[in-house]
Structures are given as structure tokens and as C-alpha cells.
Amino acid sequence: QVQLVESGGGLVQPGGSLRLSCAASRSIFSINFMGWYRQAPGKERELVATMSSGGTTTYANSVKGRFTISRDAAKNTVYLQMNSLKPEDEAVYYCNANTMFHAKPVDYWGQGTQVTVSS
């Protein structure tokens, strides 16, 4: 199993930046994929960015060039640097770990952190 603890959300003006952190309870190299999803009110949860254990990254088209996912293996932590934030980025952001458990892929989720983009 994996426990995930997120931090770093808050209120930011349009054009501003925030960095989200997600601390995992075990080595992130033992986790197939770690990533960030977000869910705005009335909308489905959507993928924002992911990173494989090998370091391959993927991004939603809406955040490419503005958001960067990175990791610090020594801290078992994954980050999401969000720049040039827009009102449409406002959502609850969830950290995700996708890994194998008893030979089956399983998703683990953090508690979510609110990102509010408003002037």
C-alpha cells in the first residue's frame, strides 16, 4: 500500500505560481506511476501530469509548457510546479500513485489540496 500526503495548495492570482508536493510512504521508484489529477466543481477528475518510475513524463495539453512534474527520490516526494496559472486551473488537486498490488494495478490517492486562482 501507499499513503500520500499533499501540501502546497492555496490562493494565487492569475499569472502566478504554486508548487504542490506529494510525499509517499515508500520509495517512489517502487511505484509504477505517480502523478497529479484535478477536479473542478461539476467536472470529472482529469489527469494533469504523470511521471513513471523511469522518469518519463506526460502532461495534459491544457498545462503543457506551464506545469512541470518532478521528484526528489531521497524524500519520496513528487512535485507539481504550476506557472502562469489561469482561472480554469482552479480545482482540487489530487496526488496519485499507480502501482501493482497482488499482481493487479491499484490506484492510491491523496486527500486533495485546493488551488484557487482569483484576483
Coordinates of C-alpha atoms in Angstrom, one line a residue:
Q1 CA 0.0 0.0 0.0
V2 CA 0.9 3.6 -0.4
Q3 CA 0.0 6.6 1.7
L4 CA 0.2 10.0 0.0
V5 CA 0.3 13.4 1.8
E6 CA -0.2 16.5 -0.3
S7 CA 0.7 20.1 0.5
G8 CA 1.1 23.4 -1.2
G9 CA -2.3 24.5 -2.4
G10 CA -3.7 27.9 -1.8
L11 CA -4.9 31.1 -3.3
V12 CA -3.0 32.7 -6.2
Q13 CA -3.7 35.5 -8.7
P14 CA -3.9 34.7 -12.4
G15 CA -0.5 34.5 -13.8
G16 CA 1.0 33.4 -10.5
S17 CA 2.7 30.3 -9.5
L18 CA 2.3 27.5 -6.9
R19 CA 4.2 24.3 -6.1
L20 CA 2.4 21.3 -4.9
S21 CA 4.1 18.5 -3.0
C22 CA 3.2 14.9 -2.5
A23 CA 5.1 12.7 0.0
A24 CA 4.8 9.0 -0.4
S25 CA 5.1 6.4 2.3
R26 CA 7.6 4.3 0.4
S27 CA 10.2 4.7 -2.3
I28 CA 8.7 6.3 -5.4
F29 CA 11.0 4.1 -7.5
S30 CA 8.8 1.2 -6.3
I31 CA 5.7 2.9 -7.7
N32 CA 4.9 2.5 -11.4
F33 CA 3.5 5.9 -11.9
M34 CA 3.0 8.9 -9.7
G35 CA 1.0 11.9 -10.9
W36 CA -1.4 14.7 -10.3
Y37 CA -5.1 14.9 -11.2
R38 CA -7.5 17.7 -10.6
Q39 CA -11.2 18.0 -10.2
A40 CA -13.2 21.2 -10.6
P41 CA -16.7 21.6 -9.3
G42 CA -19.2 19.8 -11.6
K43 CA -16.5 18.2 -13.7
E44 CA -14.8 14.8 -13.8
R45 CA -11.4 14.2 -12.3
E46 CA -8.8 14.7 -15.1
L47 CA -5.2 13.9 -15.5
V48 CA -2.7 16.8 -15.1
A49 CA 0.7 15.2 -15.2
T50 CA 2.4 11.9 -14.5
M51 CA 5.8 10.5 -14.1
S52 CA 6.8 6.9 -14.4
S53 CA 9.3 5.2 -12.2
G54 CA 11.8 5.6 -15.0
G55 CA 11.2 9.3 -15.2
T56 CA 9.0 9.5 -18.3
T57 CA 6.5 12.4 -18.0
T58 CA 3.2 13.1 -19.6
Y59 CA 1.1 16.2 -19.4
A60 CA -2.5 17.3 -20.3
N61 CA -2.5 19.5 -23.3
S62 CA -4.0 22.3 -21.2
V63 CA -1.0 22.5 -18.9
K64 CA 1.9 21.8 -21.3
G65 CA 4.6 24.5 -21.1
R66 CA 3.1 25.8 -17.8
F67 CA 3.3 22.9 -15.4
T68 CA 6.2 20.7 -14.5
I69 CA 6.2 17.4 -12.6
S70 CA 9.4 16.5 -10.8
R71 CA 10.6 14.3 -8.0
D72 CA 13.0 14.0 -5.1
A73 CA 13.7 10.4 -4.6
A74 CA 15.6 11.0 -1.4
K75 CA 12.4 12.5 0.1
N76 CA 10.0 10.1 -1.7
T77 CA 8.3 13.2 -2.9
V78 CA 6.8 14.3 -6.2
Y79 CA 6.2 18.0 -7.0
L80 CA 4.0 19.9 -9.4
Q81 CA 5.3 23.3 -10.3
M82 CA 2.5 25.4 -11.7
N83 CA 3.3 28.6 -13.5
S84 CA 1.2 31.1 -15.4
L85 CA -1.9 29.9 -13.6
K86 CA -5.3 30.6 -15.1
P87 CA -8.7 30.7 -13.6
E88 CA -9.5 27.5 -15.4
D89 CA -6.8 25.8 -13.4
E90 CA -8.8 26.2 -10.2
A91 CA -9.6 22.8 -8.8
V92 CA -8.9 20.3 -6.1
Y93 CA -5.6 18.7 -7.0
Y94 CA -5.0 15.1 -6.1
C95 CA -1.8 13.1 -5.9
N96 CA -2.0 9.7 -7.4
A97 CA 0.2 6.6 -7.2
N98 CA -0.5 3.7 -9.5
T99 CA 1.3 0.5 -8.7
M100 CA 1.0 -3.2 -8.6
F101 CA -0.6 -5.0 -5.6
H102 CA -1.0 -8.7 -5.8
A103 CA -0.2 -8.6 -9.5
K104 CA -3.0 -6.1 -10.2
P105 CA -2.7 -2.3 -10.8
V106 CA -4.1 -0.3 -8.0
D107 CA -4.6 3.5 -7.6
Y108 CA -3.9 5.3 -4.4
W109 CA -5.0 8.9 -3.8
G110 CA -4.0 11.7 -1.5
Q111 CA -6.6 13.8 0.3
G112 CA -6.6 16.6 -2.2
T113 CA -5.4 20.2 -2.0
Q114 CA -7.4 23.2 -3.1
V115 CA -5.9 25.5 -5.7
T116 CA -7.8 28.8 -6.2
V117 CA -6.9 31.2 -9.0
S118 CA -8.5 34.5 -8.5
S119 CA -7.7 38.2 -8.4

